[in-house]
mmCIF file of C-alpha atoms in Angstrom:
data_model
loop_
_atom_site.group_PDB
_atom_site.id
_atom_site.type_symbol
_atom_site.label_atom_id
_atom_site.label_comp_id
_atom_site.label_asym_id
_atom_site.label_seq_id
_atom_site.Cartn_x
_atom_site.Cartn_y
_atom_site.Cartn_z
ATOM 1 C CA ASP A 1 14.902 -7.068 -12.825
ATOM 2 C CA ALA A 2 13.947 -3.488 -12.835
ATOM 3 C CA GLY A 3 11.031 -3.610 -10.822
ATOM 4 C CA VAL A 4 7.956 -1.790 -11.210
ATOM 5 C CA ILE A 5 8.203 1.278 -13.551
ATOM 6 C CA GLN A 6 5.966 4.394 -13.196
ATOM 7 C CA SER A 7 5.678 7.371 -15.143
ATOM 8 C CA PRO A 8 5.939 10.179 -14.685
ATOM 9 C CA ARG A 9 7.172 10.634 -11.123
ATOM 10 C CA HIS A 10 5.612 13.938 -10.981
ATOM 11 C CA GLU A 11 2.805 15.512 -12.576
ATOM 12 C CA VAL A 12 1.364 19.149 -12.301
ATOM 13 C CA THR A 13 -1.531 20.102 -14.167
ATOM 14 C CA GLU A 14 -4.519 22.483 -14.234
ATOM 15 C CA MET A 15 -7.903 21.538 -13.253
ATOM 16 C CA GLY A 16 -10.019 20.175 -16.204
ATOM 17 C CA GLN A 17 -6.921 18.687 -18.155
ATOM 18 C CA GLU A 18 -6.603 15.041 -18.835
ATOM 19 C CA VAL A 19 -3.999 13.141 -16.766
ATOM 20 C CA THR A 20 -2.539 9.787 -18.062
ATOM 21 C CA LEU A 21 -0.359 7.685 -15.445
ATOM 22 C CA ARG A 22 1.476 4.810 -17.050
ATOM 23 C CA CYS A 23 2.924 1.600 -15.284
ATOM 24 C CA LYS A 24 5.111 -1.248 -16.422
ATOM 25 C CA PRO A 25 4.826 -4.255 -13.895
ATOM 26 C CA ILE A 26 7.576 -6.763 -13.138
ATOM 27 C CA SER A 27 7.643 -9.262 -16.012
ATOM 28 C CA GLY A 28 5.856 -12.301 -15.401
ATOM 29 C CA HIS A 29 3.610 -10.943 -12.779
ATOM 30 C CA ASP A 30 0.079 -11.886 -13.497
ATOM 31 C CA TYR A 31 -1.560 -9.307 -11.203
ATOM 32 C CA LEU A 32 -1.526 -5.290 -11.404
ATOM 33 C CA PHE A 33 -3.099 -2.939 -8.737
ATOM 34 C CA TRP A 34 -3.520 0.744 -8.741
ATOM 35 C CA TYR A 35 -3.420 2.450 -5.605
ATOM 36 C CA ARG A 36 -3.992 6.279 -4.453
ATOM 37 C CA GLN A 37 -2.202 7.498 -1.269
ATOM 38 C CA THR A 38 -3.159 10.933 0.661
ATOM 39 C CA MET A 39 -2.927 11.968 4.027
ATOM 40 C CA MET A 40 -6.274 11.702 4.678
ATOM 41 C CA ARG A 41 -7.418 8.516 3.551
ATOM 42 C CA GLY A 42 -4.111 6.575 3.460
ATOM 43 C CA LEU A 43 -3.605 3.996 0.584
ATOM 44 C CA GLU A 44 -6.647 2.934 -1.318
ATOM 45 C CA LEU A 45 -6.946 0.241 -3.911
ATOM 46 C CA LEU A 46 -8.509 1.840 -7.137
ATOM 47 C CA ILE A 47 -8.664 -1.187 -9.415
ATOM 48 C CA TYR A 48 -6.638 -4.305 -10.232
ATOM 49 C CA PHE A 49 -6.212 -6.677 -13.036
ATOM 50 C CA ASN A 50 -5.534 -10.381 -13.235
ATOM 51 C CA ASN A 51 -3.790 -11.483 -16.873
ATOM 52 C CA ASN A 52 -4.843 -8.115 -18.167
ATOM 53 C CA VAL A 53 -8.516 -8.336 -17.232
ATOM 54 C CA PRO A 54 -10.163 -5.904 -14.776
ATOM 55 C CA ILE A 55 -11.269 -7.917 -11.640
ATOM 56 C CA ASP A 56 -12.446 -5.319 -9.148
ATOM 57 C CA ASP A 57 -13.019 -1.629 -9.999
ATOM 58 C CA SER A 58 -15.034 -0.883 -7.037
ATOM 59 C CA GLY A 59 -12.345 1.512 -5.655
ATOM 60 C CA MET A 60 -12.421 3.951 -8.615
ATOM 61 C CA PRO A 61 -14.020 6.988 -7.325
ATOM 62 C CA GLU A 62 -15.930 8.037 -10.153
ATOM 63 C CA ASP A 63 -16.390 7.830 -14.046
ATOM 64 C CA ARG A 64 -13.589 10.362 -14.451
ATOM 65 C CA PHE A 65 -11.262 7.585 -13.641
ATOM 66 C CA SER A 66 -10.583 4.706 -15.993
ATOM 67 C CA ALA A 67 -7.756 2.220 -16.151
ATOM 68 C CA LYS A 68 -6.624 -0.167 -18.848
ATOM 69 C CA MET A 69 -4.206 -3.082 -19.482
ATOM 70 C CA PRO A 70 -3.685 -3.656 -23.255
ATOM 71 C CA ASN A 71 -1.030 -6.101 -22.594
ATOM 72 C CA ALA A 72 0.888 -7.940 -19.845
ATOM 73 C CA SER A 73 3.541 -5.288 -19.774
ATOM 74 C CA PHE A 74 1.780 -1.928 -19.609
ATOM 75 C CA SER A 75 -1.099 -0.284 -17.781
ATOM 76 C CA THR A 76 -2.566 3.319 -17.661
ATOM 77 C CA LEU A 77 -4.705 5.153 -15.342
ATOM 78 C CA LYS A 78 -6.294 8.205 -16.908
ATOM 79 C CA ILE A 79 -8.261 10.861 -15.290
ATOM 80 C CA GLN A 80 -10.532 13.115 -17.262
ATOM 81 C CA PRO A 81 -11.205 15.787 -16.202
ATOM 82 C CA SER A 82 -8.884 16.200 -13.436
ATOM 83 C CA GLU A 83 -9.765 18.025 -10.410
ATOM 84 C CA PRO A 84 -7.750 19.454 -7.328
ATOM 85 C CA ARG A 85 -9.030 16.671 -5.029
ATOM 86 C CA ASP A 86 -7.241 14.101 -7.221
ATOM 87 C CA SER A 87 -4.284 15.418 -6.019
ATOM 88 C CA ALA A 88 -2.365 12.632 -4.366
ATOM 89 C CA VAL A 89 0.198 9.952 -4.966
ATOM 90 C CA TYR A 90 -0.638 7.053 -7.303
ATOM 91 C CA PHE A 91 1.009 3.755 -6.859
ATOM 92 C CA CYS A 92 1.148 0.948 -9.096
ATOM 93 C CA ALA A 93 1.891 -2.563 -7.822
ATOM 94 C CA SER A 94 2.317 -6.105 -9.379
ATOM 95 C CA SER A 95 2.435 -9.643 -7.834
ATOM 96 C CA LEU A 96 3.081 -12.858 -9.180
ATOM 97 C CA GLY A 97 0.120 -14.658 -8.243
ATOM 98 C CA ALA A 98 -3.016 -13.851 -6.023
ATOM 99 C CA TRP A 99 -2.608 -16.753 -3.648
ATOM 100 C CA THR A 100 0.056 -19.029 -2.654
ATOM 101 C CA GLY A 101 -0.308 -21.277 0.278
ATOM 102 C CA GLY A 102 -3.364 -19.517 1.496
ATOM 103 C CA ALA A 103 -1.967 -16.031 1.648
ATOM 104 C CA PRO A 104 -1.628 -13.262 -1.112
ATOM 105 C CA ASP A 105 1.556 -12.896 -2.874
ATOM 106 C CA ILE A 106 4.057 -10.126 -2.062
ATOM 107 C CA GLN A 107 3.005 -6.955 -3.916
ATOM 108 C CA TYR A 108 5.955 -4.921 -5.330
ATOM 109 C CA PHE A 109 5.240 -1.305 -5.702
ATOM 110 C CA GLY A 110 6.584 1.238 -8.066
ATOM 111 C CA ALA A 111 7.993 4.430 -7.016
ATOM 112 C CA GLY A 112 4.588 6.181 -7.357
ATOM 113 C CA THR A 113 3.501 9.479 -9.483
ATOM 114 C CA ARG A 114 3.187 12.407 -7.463
ATOM 115 C CA LEU A 115 0.099 14.300 -9.029
ATOM 116 C CA SER A 116 -0.835 17.738 -8.191
ATOM 117 C CA VAL A 117 -3.935 19.361 -9.937
ATOM 118 C CA LEU A 118 -3.929 23.173 -9.517
ATOM 119 C CA ARG B 1 -15.342 1.728 11.992
ATOM 120 C CA LYS B 2 -12.609 1.706 9.676
ATOM 121 C CA GLU B 3 -11.400 -1.867 8.559
ATOM 122 C CA VAL B 4 -7.745 -1.330 9.695
ATOM 123 C CA GLU B 5 -6.775 1.088 12.475
ATOM 124 C CA GLN B 6 -3.451 2.062 13.848
ATOM 125 C CA ASP B 7 -2.322 4.689 16.052
ATOM 126 C CA PRO B 8 -0.878 7.352 13.677
ATOM 127 C CA GLY B 9 1.803 8.638 16.124
ATOM 128 C CA PRO B 10 4.385 9.979 15.637
ATOM 129 C CA PHE B 11 6.614 7.807 18.068
ATOM 130 C CA ASN B 12 9.604 9.639 18.749
ATOM 131 C CA VAL B 13 12.278 7.354 20.674
ATOM 132 C CA PRO B 14 15.911 7.268 21.185
ATOM 133 C CA GLU B 15 18.167 4.922 19.583
ATOM 134 C CA GLY B 16 18.361 1.635 21.384
ATOM 135 C CA ALA B 17 14.667 1.937 22.657
ATOM 136 C CA THR B 18 12.178 -0.767 22.287
ATOM 137 C CA VAL B 19 8.880 0.268 20.522
ATOM 138 C CA ALA B 20 5.613 -1.441 20.086
ATOM 139 C CA PHE B 21 2.996 -0.621 17.608
ATOM 140 C CA ASN B 22 -0.662 -1.930 17.486
ATOM 141 C CA CYS B 23 -3.264 -2.412 14.742
ATOM 142 C CA THR B 24 -6.868 -3.484 14.966
ATOM 143 C CA TYR B 25 -9.064 -4.945 12.078
ATOM 144 C CA SER B 26 -12.772 -5.024 11.837
ATOM 145 C CA ASN B 27 -13.447 -8.182 9.621
ATOM 146 C CA SER B 28 -13.011 -11.500 11.594
ATOM 147 C CA ALA B 29 -13.033 -13.051 8.184
ATOM 148 C CA SER B 30 -9.437 -11.842 7.435
ATOM 149 C CA GLN B 31 -6.944 -14.477 7.081
ATOM 150 C CA SER B 32 -3.714 -12.941 6.266
ATOM 151 C CA PHE B 33 -1.657 -10.416 7.999
ATOM 152 C CA PHE B 34 1.276 -8.203 7.406
ATOM 153 C CA TRP B 35 3.359 -5.052 7.895
ATOM 154 C CA TYR B 36 4.818 -3.113 5.343
ATOM 155 C CA ARG B 37 7.392 -0.199 5.653
ATOM 156 C CA GLN B 38 7.092 3.010 3.951
ATOM 157 C CA ASP B 39 10.070 5.406 3.942
ATOM 158 C CA CYS B 40 9.413 9.127 3.546
ATOM 159 C CA ARG B 41 8.308 10.004 -0.305
ATOM 160 C CA LYS B 42 8.806 6.281 -1.010
ATOM 161 C CA GLU B 43 6.761 3.181 -2.020
ATOM 162 C CA PRO B 44 5.730 0.580 0.517
ATOM 163 C CA LYS B 45 7.603 -2.703 0.798
ATOM 164 C CA LEU B 46 6.960 -5.870 2.743
ATOM 165 C CA LEU B 47 8.564 -5.699 6.052
ATOM 166 C CA MET B 48 7.059 -9.094 7.139
ATOM 167 C CA SER B 49 4.263 -11.406 7.474
ATOM 168 C CA VAL B 50 2.321 -12.185 10.630
ATOM 169 C CA TYR B 51 1.643 -15.757 11.598
ATOM 170 C CA SER B 52 -0.769 -16.880 14.088
ATOM 171 C CA SER B 53 1.918 -18.319 16.307
ATOM 172 C CA GLY B 54 3.941 -15.160 16.121
ATOM 173 C CA ASN B 55 7.108 -14.635 14.335
ATOM 174 C CA GLU B 56 10.483 -12.763 14.742
ATOM 175 C CA ASP B 57 12.924 -11.355 12.062
ATOM 176 C CA GLY B 58 15.742 -10.231 13.852
ATOM 177 C CA ARG B 59 14.992 -6.984 16.135
ATOM 178 C CA PHE B 60 11.477 -7.321 14.748
ATOM 179 C CA THR B 61 8.573 -9.399 16.199
ATOM 180 C CA ALA B 62 5.117 -9.472 14.819
ATOM 181 C CA GLN B 63 2.062 -11.159 16.912
ATOM 182 C CA LEU B 64 -1.450 -11.835 15.891
ATOM 183 C CA ASN B 65 -4.320 -12.239 18.504
ATOM 184 C CA ARG B 66 -7.342 -13.300 16.354
ATOM 185 C CA ALA B 67 -9.970 -13.348 19.385
ATOM 186 C CA SER B 68 -9.183 -9.719 19.751
ATOM 187 C CA GLN B 69 -8.513 -8.883 16.102
ATOM 188 C CA TYR B 70 -5.315 -7.375 16.948
ATOM 189 C CA ILE B 71 -1.840 -7.266 15.261
ATOM 190 C CA SER B 72 1.337 -5.941 16.901
ATOM 191 C CA LEU B 73 4.911 -5.198 15.887
ATOM 192 C CA LEU B 74 7.943 -4.896 18.261
ATOM 193 C CA ILE B 75 11.014 -3.187 17.343
ATOM 194 C CA ARG B 76 14.096 -3.898 19.742
ATOM 195 C CA ASP B 77 17.111 -1.809 19.959
ATOM 196 C CA SER B 78 15.862 0.789 17.356
ATOM 197 C CA LYS B 79 17.973 2.263 15.000
ATOM 198 C CA LEU B 80 18.156 5.522 13.207
ATOM 199 C CA SER B 81 17.318 3.494 9.885
ATOM 200 C CA ASP B 82 14.037 2.193 11.553
ATOM 201 C CA SER B 83 12.646 5.700 11.059
ATOM 202 C CA ALA B 84 9.762 5.333 8.618
ATOM 203 C CA THR B 85 6.041 4.749 8.565
ATOM 204 C CA TYR B 86 4.773 1.171 9.467
ATOM 205 C CA LEU B 87 1.606 -0.078 7.732
ATOM 206 C CA CYS B 88 -0.737 -2.787 8.872
ATOM 207 C CA VAL B 89 -2.313 -4.774 6.256
ATOM 208 C CA VAL B 90 -4.775 -7.419 6.197
ATOM 209 C CA ASN B 91 -6.996 -9.453 3.853
ATOM 210 C CA GLN B 92 -9.526 -12.063 3.332
ATOM 211 C CA ALA B 93 -9.002 -14.874 0.809
ATOM 212 C CA GLY B 94 -9.789 -13.974 -2.492
ATOM 213 C CA THR B 95 -9.723 -10.162 -2.023
ATOM 214 C CA ALA B 96 -7.315 -7.466 -2.420
ATOM 215 C CA LEU B 97 -4.993 -6.232 0.632
ATOM 216 C CA ILE B 98 -6.308 -3.327 2.874
ATOM 217 C CA PHE B 99 -3.951 -1.224 4.214
ATOM 218 C CA GLY B 100 -3.906 0.781 7.577
ATOM 219 C CA LYS B 101 -2.936 4.792 7.428
ATOM 220 C CA GLY B 102 0.129 3.782 9.014
ATOM 221 C CA THR B 103 1.888 4.562 12.242
ATOM 222 C CA THR B 104 5.144 6.913 12.053
ATOM 223 C CA LEU B 105 8.170 6.376 13.793
ATOM 224 C CA SER B 106 11.048 8.572 14.435
ATOM 225 C CA VAL B 107 14.402 7.421 15.789
ATOM 226 C CA SER B 108 16.749 9.816 17.162
ATOM 227 C CA SER B 109 20.446 9.806 18.292
#
């Protein structure tokens, strides 16, 4: 399996522009997670999906952020309009299930998208 | 108080040294515990789960103290390739994982 695939790997944009990050989870995985990582705040969960349905979006910072999962093999995270404080590494992760034997299934991360908003 | 706290380091040790990382968590309802490893400019990867009885995987030993809400990771005979950031991760049943900010380890020859 190719693993979780994210694109683009790097994105440089200007403040106010729309940014779309893409993710292809591992085939057969039912859960998909979007994280943001910065030096100041570490790795933060933004939103996660189960069988393409958003379960918890409480980590989405504000209305400028939106995420969709139109099918089991594709998800997008959109920022509109982007701001310099959105600069971070955005990771997508997927897992086979949620809980197995009372513990969460292993999450496999993509390589991330490094976003710079100027 | 942050949900998962770690000493950010960096820990600078010579090859062959033994090094220990600590982590504390605030939610006593947390049920599952893990250590993830993240190499520079790479994605996090699961290193090992942490069980109540303590567990070992080669040179790595993880321990959990539920009473003190404390998790540790011990690395024996450090290798250059152990240089990375180690993330402490906890969760409650039915919730997503909560990551610490990580502890950076640098092993030098």
